[in-house]
mmCIF file of N, CA, C and O in Angstrom:
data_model
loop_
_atom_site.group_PDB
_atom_site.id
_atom_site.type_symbol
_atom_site.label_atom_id
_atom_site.label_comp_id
_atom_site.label_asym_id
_atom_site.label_seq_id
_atom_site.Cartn_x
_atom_site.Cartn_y
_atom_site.Cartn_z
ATOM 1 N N UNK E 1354 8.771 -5.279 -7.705
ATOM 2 C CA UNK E 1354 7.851 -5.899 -6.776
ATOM 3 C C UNK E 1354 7.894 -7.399 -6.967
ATOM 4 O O UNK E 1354 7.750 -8.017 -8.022
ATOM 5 N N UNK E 1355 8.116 -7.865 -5.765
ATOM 6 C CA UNK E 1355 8.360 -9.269 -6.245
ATOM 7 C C UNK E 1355 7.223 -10.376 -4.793
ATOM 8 O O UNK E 1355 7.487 -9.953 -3.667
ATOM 9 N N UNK E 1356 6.415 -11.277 -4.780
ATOM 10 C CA UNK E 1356 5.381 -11.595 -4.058
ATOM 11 C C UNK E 1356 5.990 -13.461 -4.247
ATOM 12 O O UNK E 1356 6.743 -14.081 -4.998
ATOM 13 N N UNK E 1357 5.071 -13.768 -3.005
ATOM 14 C CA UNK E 1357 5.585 -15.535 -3.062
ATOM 15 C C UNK E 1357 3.785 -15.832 -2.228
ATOM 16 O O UNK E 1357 3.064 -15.252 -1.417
ATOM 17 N N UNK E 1358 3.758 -17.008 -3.013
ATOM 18 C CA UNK E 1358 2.185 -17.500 -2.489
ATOM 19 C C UNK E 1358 2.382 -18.143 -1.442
ATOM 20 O O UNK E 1358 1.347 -18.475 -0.865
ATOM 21 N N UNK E 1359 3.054 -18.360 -1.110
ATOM 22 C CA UNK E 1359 3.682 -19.555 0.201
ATOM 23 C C UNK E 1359 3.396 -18.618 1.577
ATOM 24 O O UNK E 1359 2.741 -18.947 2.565
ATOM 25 N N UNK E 1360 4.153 -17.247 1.305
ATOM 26 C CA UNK E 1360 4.649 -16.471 2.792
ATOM 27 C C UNK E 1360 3.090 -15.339 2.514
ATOM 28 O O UNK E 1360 2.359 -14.784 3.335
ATOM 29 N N UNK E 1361 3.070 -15.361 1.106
ATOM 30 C CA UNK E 1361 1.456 -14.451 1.557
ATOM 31 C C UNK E 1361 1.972 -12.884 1.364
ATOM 32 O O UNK E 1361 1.180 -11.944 1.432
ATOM 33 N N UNK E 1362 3.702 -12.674 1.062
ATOM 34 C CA UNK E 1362 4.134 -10.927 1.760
ATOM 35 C C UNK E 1362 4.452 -10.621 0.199
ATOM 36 O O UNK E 1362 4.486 -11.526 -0.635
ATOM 37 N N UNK E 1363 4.644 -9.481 -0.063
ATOM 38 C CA UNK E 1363 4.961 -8.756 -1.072
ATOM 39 C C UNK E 1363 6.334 -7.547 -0.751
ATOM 40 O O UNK E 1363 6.613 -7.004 0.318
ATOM 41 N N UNK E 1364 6.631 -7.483 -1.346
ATOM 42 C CA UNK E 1364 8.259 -6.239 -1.448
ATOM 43 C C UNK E 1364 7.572 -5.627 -2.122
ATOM 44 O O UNK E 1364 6.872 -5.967 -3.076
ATOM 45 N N UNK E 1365 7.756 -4.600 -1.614
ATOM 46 C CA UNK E 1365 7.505 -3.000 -2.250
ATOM 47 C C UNK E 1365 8.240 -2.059 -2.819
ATOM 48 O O UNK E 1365 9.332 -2.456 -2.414
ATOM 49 N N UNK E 1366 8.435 -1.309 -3.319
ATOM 50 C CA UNK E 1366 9.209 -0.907 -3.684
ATOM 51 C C UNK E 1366 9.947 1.064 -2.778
ATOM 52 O O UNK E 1366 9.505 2.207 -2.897
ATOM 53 N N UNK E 1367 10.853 0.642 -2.184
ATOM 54 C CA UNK E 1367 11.000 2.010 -1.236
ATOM 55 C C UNK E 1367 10.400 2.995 -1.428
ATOM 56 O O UNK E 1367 9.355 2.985 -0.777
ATOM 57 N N UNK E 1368 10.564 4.112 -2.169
ATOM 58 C CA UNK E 1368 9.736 4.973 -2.701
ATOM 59 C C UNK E 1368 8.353 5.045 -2.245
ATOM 60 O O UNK E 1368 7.895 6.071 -1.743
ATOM 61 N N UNK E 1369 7.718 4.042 -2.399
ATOM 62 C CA UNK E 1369 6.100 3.748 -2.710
ATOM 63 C C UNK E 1369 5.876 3.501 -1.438
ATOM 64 O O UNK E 1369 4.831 4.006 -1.028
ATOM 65 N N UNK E 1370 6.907 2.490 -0.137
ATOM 66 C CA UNK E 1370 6.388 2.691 0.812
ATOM 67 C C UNK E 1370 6.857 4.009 1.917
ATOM 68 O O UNK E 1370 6.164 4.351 2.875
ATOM 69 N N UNK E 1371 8.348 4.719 1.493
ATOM 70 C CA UNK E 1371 8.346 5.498 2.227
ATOM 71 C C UNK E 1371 6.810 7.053 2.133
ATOM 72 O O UNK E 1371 6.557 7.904 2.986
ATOM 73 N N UNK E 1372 6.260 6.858 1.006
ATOM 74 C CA UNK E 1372 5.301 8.042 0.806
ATOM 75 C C UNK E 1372 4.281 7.231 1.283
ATOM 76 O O UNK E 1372 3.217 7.845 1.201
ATOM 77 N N UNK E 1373 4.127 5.990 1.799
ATOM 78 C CA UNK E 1373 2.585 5.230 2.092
ATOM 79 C C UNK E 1373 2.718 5.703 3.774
ATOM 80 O O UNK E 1373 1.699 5.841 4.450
ATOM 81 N N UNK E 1374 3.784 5.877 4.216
ATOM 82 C CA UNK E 1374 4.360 5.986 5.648
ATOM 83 C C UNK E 1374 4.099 7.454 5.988
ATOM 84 O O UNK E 1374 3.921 7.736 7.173
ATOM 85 N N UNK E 1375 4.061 8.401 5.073
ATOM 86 C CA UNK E 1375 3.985 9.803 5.094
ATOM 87 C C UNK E 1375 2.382 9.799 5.146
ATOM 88 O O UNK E 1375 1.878 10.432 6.073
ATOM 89 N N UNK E 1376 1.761 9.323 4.485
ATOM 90 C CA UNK E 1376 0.262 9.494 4.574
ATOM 91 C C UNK E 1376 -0.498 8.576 5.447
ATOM 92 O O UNK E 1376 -1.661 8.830 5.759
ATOM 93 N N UNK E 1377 0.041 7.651 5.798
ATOM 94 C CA UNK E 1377 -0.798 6.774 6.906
ATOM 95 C C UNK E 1377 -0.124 7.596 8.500
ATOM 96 O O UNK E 1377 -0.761 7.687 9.549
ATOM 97 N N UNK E 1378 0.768 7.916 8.352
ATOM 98 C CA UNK E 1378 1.186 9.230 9.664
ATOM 99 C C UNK E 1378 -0.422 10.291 9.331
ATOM 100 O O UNK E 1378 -1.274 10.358 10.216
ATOM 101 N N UNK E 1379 -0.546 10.771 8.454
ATOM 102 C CA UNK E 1379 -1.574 11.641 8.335
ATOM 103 C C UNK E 1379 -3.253 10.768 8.983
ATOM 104 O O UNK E 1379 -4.115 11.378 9.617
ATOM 105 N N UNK E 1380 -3.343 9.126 8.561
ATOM 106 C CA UNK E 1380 -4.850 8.890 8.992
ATOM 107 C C UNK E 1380 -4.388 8.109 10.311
ATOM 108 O O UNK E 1380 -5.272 7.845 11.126
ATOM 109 N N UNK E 1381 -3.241 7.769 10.550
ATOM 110 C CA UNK E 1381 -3.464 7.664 12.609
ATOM 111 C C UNK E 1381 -3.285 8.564 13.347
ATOM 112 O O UNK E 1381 -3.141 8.296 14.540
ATOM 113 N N UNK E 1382 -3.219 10.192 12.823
ATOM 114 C CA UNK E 1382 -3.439 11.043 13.098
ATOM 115 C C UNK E 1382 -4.985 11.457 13.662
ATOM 116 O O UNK E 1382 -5.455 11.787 14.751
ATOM 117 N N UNK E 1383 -5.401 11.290 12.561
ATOM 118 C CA UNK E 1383 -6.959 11.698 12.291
ATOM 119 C C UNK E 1383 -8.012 10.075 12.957
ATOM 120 O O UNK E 1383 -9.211 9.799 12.922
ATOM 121 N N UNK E 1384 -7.127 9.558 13.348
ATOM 122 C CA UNK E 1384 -7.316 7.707 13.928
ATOM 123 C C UNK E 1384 -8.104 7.118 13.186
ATOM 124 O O UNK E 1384 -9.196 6.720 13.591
ATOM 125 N N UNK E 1385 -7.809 7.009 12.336
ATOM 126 C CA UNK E 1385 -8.742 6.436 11.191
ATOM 127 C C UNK E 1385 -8.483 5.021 11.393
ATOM 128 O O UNK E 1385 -7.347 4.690 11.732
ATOM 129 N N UNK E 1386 -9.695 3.843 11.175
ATOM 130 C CA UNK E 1386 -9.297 2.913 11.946
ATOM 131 C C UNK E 1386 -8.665 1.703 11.280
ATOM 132 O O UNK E 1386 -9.103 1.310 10.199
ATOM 133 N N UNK E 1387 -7.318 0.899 12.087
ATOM 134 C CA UNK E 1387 -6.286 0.207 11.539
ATOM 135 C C UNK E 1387 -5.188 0.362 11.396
ATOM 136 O O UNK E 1387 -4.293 -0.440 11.665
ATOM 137 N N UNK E 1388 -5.032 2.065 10.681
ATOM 138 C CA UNK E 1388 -3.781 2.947 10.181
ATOM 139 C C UNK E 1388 -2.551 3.026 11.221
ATOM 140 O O UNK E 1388 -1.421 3.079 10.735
ATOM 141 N N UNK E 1389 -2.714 3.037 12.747
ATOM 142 C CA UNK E 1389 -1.886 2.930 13.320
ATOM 143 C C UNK E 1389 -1.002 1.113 13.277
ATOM 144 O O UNK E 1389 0.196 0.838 13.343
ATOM 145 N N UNK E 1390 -1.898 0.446 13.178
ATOM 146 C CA UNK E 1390 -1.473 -0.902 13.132
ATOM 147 C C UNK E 1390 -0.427 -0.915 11.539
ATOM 148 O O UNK E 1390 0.784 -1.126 11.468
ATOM 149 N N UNK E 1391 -0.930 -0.758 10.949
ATOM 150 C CA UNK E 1391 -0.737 -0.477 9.300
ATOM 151 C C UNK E 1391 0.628 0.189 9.142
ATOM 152 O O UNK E 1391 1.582 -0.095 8.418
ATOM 153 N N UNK E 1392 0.348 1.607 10.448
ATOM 154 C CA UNK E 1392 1.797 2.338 9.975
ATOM 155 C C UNK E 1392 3.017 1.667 10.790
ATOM 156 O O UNK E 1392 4.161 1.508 10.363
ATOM 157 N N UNK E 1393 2.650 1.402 11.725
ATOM 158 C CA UNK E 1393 3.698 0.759 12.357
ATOM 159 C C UNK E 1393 4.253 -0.568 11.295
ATOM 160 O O UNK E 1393 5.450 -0.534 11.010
ATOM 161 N N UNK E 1394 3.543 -1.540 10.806
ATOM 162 C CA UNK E 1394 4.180 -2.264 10.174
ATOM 163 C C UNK E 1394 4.970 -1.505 8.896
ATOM 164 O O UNK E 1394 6.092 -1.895 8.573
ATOM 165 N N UNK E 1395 4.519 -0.747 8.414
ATOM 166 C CA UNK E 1395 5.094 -0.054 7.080
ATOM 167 C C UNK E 1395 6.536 0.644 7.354
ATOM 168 O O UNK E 1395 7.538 0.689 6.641
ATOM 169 N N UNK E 1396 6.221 1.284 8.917
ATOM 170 C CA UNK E 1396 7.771 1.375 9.171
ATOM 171 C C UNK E 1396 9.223 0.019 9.470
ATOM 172 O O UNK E 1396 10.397 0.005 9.100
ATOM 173 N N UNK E 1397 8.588 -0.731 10.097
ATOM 174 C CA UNK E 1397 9.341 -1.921 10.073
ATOM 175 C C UNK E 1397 9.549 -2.641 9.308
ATOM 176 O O UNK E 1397 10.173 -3.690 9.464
ATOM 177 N N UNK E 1398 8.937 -2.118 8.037
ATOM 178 C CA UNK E 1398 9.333 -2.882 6.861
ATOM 179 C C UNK E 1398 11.055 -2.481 6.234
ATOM 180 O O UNK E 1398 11.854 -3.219 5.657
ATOM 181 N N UNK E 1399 11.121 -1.691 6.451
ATOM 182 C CA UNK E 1399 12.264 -0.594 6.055
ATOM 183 C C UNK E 1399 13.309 -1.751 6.664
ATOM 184 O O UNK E 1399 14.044 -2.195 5.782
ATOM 185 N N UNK E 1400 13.490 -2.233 7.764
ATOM 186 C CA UNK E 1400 14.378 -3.256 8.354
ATOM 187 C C UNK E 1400 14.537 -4.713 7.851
ATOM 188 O O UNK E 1400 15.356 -5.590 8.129
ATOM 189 N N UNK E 1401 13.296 -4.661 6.878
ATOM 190 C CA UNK E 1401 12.826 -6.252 6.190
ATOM 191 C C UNK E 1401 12.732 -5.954 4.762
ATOM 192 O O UNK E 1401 11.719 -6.479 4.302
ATOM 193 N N UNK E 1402 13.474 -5.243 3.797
ATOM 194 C CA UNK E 1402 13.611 -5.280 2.423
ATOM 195 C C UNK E 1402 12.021 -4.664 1.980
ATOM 196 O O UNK E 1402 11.516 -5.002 0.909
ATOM 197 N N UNK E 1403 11.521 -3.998 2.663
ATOM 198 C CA UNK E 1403 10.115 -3.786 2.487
ATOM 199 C C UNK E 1403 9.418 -4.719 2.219
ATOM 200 O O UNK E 1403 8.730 -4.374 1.258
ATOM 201 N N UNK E 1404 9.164 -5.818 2.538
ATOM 202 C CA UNK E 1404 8.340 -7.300 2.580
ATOM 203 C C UNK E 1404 7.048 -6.521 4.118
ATOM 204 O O UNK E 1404 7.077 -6.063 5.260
ATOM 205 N N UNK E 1405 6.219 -6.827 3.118
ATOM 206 C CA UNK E 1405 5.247 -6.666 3.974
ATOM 207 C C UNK E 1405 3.840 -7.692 3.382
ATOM 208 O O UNK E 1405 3.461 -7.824 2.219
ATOM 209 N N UNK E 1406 3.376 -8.208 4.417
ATOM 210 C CA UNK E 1406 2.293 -9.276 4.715
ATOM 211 C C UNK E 1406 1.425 -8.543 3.236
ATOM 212 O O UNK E 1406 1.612 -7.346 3.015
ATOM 213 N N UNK E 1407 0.514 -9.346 2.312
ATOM 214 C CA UNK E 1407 -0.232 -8.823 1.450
ATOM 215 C C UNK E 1407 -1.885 -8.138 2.106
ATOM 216 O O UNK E 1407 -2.312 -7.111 1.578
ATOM 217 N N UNK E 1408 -2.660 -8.777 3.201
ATOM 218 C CA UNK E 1408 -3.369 -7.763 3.546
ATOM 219 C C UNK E 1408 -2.702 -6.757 4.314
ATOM 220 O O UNK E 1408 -3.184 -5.660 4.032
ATOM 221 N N UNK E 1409 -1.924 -6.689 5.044
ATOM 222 C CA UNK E 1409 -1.198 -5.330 5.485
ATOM 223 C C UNK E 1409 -1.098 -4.439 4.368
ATOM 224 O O UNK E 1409 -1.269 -3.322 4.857
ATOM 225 N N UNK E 1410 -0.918 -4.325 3.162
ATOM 226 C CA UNK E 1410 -0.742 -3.663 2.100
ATOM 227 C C UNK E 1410 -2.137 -3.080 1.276
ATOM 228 O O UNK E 1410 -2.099 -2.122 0.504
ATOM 229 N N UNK E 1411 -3.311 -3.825 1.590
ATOM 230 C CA UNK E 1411 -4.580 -3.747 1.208
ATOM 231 C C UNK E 1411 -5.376 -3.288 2.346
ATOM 232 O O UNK E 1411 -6.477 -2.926 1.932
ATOM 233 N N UNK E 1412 -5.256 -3.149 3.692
ATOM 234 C CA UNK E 1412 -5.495 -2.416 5.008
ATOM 235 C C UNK E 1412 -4.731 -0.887 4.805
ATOM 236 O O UNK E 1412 -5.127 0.092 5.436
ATOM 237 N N UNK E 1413 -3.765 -0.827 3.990
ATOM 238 C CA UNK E 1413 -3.068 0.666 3.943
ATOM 239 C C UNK E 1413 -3.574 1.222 2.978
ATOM 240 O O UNK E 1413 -3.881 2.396 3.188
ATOM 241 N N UNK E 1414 -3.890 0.638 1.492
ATOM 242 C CA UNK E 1414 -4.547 1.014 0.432
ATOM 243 C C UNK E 1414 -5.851 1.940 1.311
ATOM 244 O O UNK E 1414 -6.019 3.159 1.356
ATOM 245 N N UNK E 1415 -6.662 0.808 1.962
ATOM 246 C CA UNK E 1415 -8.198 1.102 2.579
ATOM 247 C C UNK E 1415 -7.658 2.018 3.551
ATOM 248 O O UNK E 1415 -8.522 2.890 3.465
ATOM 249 N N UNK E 1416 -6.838 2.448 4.425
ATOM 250 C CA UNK E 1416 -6.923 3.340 4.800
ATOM 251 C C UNK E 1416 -6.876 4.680 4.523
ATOM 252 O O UNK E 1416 -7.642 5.444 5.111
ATOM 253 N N UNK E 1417 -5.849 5.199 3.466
ATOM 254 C CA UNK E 1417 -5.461 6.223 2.591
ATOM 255 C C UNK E 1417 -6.724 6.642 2.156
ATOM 256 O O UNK E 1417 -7.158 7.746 2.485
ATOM 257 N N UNK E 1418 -7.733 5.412 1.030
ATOM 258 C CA UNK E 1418 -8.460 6.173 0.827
ATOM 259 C C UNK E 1418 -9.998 6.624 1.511
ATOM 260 O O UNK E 1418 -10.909 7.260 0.981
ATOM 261 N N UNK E 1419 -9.911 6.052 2.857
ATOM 262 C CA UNK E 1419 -10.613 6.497 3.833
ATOM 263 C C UNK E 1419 -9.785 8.197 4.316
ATOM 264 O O UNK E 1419 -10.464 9.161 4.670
ATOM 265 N N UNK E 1420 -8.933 8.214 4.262
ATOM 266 C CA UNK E 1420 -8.463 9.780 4.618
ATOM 267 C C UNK E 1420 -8.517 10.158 3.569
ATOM 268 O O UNK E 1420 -8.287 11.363 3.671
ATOM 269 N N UNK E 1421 -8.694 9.901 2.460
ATOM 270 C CA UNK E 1421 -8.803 10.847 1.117
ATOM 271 C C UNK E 1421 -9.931 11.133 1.384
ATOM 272 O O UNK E 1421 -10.077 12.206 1.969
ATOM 273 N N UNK E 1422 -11.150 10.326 1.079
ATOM 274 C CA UNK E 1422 -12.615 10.671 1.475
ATOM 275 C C UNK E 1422 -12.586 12.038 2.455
ATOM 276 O O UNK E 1422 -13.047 13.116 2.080
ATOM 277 N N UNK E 1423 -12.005 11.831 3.698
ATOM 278 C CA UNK E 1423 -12.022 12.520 4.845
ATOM 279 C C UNK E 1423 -11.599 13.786 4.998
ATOM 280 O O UNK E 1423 -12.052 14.723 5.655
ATOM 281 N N UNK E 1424 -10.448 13.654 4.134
ATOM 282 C CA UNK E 1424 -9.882 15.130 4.071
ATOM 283 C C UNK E 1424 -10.143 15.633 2.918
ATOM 284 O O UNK E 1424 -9.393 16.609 2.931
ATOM 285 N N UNK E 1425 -10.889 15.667 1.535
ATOM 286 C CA UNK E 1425 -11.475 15.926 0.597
ATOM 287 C C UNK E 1425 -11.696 17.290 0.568
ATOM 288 O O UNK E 1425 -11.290 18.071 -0.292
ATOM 289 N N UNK E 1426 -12.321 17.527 1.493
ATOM 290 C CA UNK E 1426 -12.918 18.964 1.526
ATOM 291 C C UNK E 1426 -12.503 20.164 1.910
ATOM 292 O O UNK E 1426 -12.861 21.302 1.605
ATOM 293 N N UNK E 1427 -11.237 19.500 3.030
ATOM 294 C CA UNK E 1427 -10.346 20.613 3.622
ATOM 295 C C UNK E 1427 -8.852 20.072 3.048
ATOM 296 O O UNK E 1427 -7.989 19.769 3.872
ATOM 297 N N UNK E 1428 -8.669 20.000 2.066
ATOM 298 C CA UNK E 1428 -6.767 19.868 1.882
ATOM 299 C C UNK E 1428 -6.937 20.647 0.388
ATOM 300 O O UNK E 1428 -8.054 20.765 -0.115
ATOM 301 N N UNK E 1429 -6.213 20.955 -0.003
ATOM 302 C CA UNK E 1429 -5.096 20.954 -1.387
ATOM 303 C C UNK E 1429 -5.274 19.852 -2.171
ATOM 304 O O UNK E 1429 -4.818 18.742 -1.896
ATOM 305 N N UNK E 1430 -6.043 20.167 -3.323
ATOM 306 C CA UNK E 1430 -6.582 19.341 -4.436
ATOM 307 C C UNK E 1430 -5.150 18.416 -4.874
ATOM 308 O O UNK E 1430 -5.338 17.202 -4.957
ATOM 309 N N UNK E 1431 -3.579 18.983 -5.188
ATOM 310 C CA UNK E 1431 -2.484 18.429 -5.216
ATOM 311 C C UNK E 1431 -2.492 16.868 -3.760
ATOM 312 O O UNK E 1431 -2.440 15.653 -3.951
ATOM 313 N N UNK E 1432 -2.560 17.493 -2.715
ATOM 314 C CA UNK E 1432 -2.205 16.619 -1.733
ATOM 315 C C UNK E 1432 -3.582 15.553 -1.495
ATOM 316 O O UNK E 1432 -3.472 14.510 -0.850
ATOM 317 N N UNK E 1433 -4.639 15.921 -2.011
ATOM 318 C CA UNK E 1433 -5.511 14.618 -1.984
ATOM 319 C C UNK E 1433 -5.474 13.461 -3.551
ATOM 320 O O UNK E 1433 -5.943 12.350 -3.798
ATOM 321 N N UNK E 1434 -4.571 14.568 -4.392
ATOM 322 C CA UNK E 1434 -4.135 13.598 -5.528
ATOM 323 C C UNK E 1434 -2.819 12.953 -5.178
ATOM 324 O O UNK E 1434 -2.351 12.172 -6.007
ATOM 325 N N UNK E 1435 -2.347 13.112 -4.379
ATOM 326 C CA UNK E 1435 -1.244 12.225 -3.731
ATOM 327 C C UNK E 1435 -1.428 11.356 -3.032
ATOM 328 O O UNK E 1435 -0.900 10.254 -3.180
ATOM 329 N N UNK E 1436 -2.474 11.753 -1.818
ATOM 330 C CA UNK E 1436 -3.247 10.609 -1.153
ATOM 331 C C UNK E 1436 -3.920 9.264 -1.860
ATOM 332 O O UNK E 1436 -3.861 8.072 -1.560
ATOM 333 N N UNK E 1437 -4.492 9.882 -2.783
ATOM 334 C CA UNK E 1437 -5.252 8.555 -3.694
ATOM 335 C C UNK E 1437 -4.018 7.849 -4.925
ATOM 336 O O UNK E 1437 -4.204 6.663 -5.193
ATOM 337 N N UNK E 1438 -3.018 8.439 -5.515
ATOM 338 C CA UNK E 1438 -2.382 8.135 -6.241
ATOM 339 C C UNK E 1438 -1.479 6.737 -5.292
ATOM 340 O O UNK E 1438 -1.235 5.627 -5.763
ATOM 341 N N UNK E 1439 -1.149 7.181 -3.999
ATOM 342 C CA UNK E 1439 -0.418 6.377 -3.286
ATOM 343 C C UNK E 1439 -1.541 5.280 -2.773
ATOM 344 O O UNK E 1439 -1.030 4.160 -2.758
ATOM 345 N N UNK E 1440 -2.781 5.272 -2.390
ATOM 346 C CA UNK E 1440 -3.411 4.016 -2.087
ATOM 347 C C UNK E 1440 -3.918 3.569 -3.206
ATOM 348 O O UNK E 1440 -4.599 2.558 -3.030
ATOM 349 N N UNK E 1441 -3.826 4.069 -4.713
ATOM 350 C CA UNK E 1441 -4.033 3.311 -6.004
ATOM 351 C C UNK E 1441 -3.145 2.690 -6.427
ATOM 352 O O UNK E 1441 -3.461 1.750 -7.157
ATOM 353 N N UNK E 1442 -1.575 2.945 -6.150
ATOM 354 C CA UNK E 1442 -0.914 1.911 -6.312
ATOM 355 C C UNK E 1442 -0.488 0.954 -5.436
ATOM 356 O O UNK E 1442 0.098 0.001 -5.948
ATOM 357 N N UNK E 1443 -0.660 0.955 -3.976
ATOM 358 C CA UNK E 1443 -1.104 -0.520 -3.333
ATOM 359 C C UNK E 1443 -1.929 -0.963 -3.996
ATOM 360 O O UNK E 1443 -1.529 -1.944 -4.624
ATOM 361 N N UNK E 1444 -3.322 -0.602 -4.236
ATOM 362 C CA UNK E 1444 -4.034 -1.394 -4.364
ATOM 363 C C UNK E 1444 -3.504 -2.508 -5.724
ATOM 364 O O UNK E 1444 -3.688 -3.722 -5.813
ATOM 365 N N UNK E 1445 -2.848 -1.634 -6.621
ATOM 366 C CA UNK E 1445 -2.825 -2.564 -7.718
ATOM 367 C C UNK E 1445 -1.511 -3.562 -7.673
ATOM 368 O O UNK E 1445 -1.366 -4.713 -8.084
ATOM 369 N N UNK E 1446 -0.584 -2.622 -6.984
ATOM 370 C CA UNK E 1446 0.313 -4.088 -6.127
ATOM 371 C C UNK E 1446 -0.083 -5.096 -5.425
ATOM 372 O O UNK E 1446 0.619 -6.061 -5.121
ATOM 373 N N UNK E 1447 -1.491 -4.881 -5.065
ATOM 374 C CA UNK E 1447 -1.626 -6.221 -4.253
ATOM 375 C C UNK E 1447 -2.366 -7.243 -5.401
ATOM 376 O O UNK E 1447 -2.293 -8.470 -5.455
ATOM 377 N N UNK E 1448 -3.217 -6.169 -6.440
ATOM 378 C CA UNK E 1448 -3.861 -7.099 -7.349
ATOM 379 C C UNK E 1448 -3.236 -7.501 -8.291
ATOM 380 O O UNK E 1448 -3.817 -8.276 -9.051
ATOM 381 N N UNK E 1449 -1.556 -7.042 -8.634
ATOM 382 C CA UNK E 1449 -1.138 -7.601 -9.466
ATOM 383 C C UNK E 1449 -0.591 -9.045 -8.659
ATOM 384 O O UNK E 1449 -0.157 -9.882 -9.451
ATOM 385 N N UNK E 1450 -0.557 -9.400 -7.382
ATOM 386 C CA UNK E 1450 0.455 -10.045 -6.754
ATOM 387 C C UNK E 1450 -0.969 -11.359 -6.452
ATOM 388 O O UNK E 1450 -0.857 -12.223 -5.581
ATOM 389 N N UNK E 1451 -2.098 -11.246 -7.282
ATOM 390 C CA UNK E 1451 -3.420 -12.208 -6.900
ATOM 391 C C UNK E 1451 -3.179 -12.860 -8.148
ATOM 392 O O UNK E 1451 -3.530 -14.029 -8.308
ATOM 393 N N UNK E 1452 -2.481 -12.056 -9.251
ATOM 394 C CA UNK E 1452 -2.970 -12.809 -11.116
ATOM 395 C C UNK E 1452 -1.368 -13.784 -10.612
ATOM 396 O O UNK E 1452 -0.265 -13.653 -10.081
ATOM 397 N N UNK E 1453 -2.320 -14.798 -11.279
ATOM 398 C CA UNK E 1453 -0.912 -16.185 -11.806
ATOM 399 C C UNK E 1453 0.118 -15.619 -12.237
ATOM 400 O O UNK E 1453 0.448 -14.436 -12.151
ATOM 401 N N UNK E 1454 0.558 -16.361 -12.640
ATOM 402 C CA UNK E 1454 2.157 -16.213 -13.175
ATOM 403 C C UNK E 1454 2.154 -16.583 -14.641
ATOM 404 O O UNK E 1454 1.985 -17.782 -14.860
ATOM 405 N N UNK E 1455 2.258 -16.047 -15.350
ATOM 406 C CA UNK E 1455 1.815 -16.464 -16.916
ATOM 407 C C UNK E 1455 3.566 -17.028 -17.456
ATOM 408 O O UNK E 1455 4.562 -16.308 -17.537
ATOM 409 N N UNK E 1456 3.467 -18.493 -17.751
ATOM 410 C CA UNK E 1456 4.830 -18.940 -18.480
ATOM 411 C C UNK E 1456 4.695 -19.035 -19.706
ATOM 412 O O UNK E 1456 3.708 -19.423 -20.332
ATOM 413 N N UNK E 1457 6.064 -18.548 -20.225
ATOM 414 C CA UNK E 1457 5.921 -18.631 -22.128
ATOM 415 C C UNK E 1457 5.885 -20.580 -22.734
ATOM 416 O O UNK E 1457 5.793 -20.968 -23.899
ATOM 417 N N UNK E 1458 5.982 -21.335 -21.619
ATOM 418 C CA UNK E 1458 5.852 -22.528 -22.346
ATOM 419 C C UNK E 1458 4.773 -22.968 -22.693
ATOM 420 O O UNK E 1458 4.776 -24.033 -23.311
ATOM 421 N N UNK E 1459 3.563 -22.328 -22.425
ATOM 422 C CA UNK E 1459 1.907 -23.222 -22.965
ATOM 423 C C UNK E 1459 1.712 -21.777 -24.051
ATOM 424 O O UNK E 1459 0.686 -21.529 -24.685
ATOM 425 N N UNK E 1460 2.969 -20.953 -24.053
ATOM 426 C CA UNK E 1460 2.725 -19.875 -25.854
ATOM 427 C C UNK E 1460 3.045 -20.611 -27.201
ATOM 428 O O UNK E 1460 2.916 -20.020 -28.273
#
């Protein structure tokens, strides 16, 4: 994962967004609101090294776990631990991509 303060976007790592793409298909399904905006960018990322805008990435986090909430009660205890596992690690991709940059020269 690699982020620049300048452009504001973060790279993701494939994996992480092709399964963010599988579950935000699931909340613009259910139209949960944003997720269509959200998924569409997540697919066009695939054409852009997965660089995607940093709130676009924190709008997908918040959506996931708005369909986790949502579907809680009716899914497969497995597939709502997938749901939240995948908007827990946006989330912490985006919060690792907020902390400075720590250099070994003031160690």
């Amino acid at each position: 994962m690699t982020s620049s303060a300048f452009q504001r976007t973060i790279v993701l790592p494939a994996p992480l967004c092709e399964e963010a793409v599988h579950h935000l298909e699931q909340a613009a399904q259910r139209t949960i609101d944003g997720a269509a905006i959200v998924l569409k960018a997540f697919r066009a990322a695939a054409d852009h090294d997965y660089a995607l805008p940093l709130p676009m990435v924190e709008q997908a986090a918040a959506c996931l776990l708005v369909l986790a909430t949502e579907t809680a009660q009716t899914v497969r205890s497995s597939a709502l631990r997938a749901t939240i596992s995948v908007a827990l690690r946006l989330r912490d991709t985006v919060e690792a991509a907020h902390q400075p940059v720590l250099t070994d020269r003031f160690w």
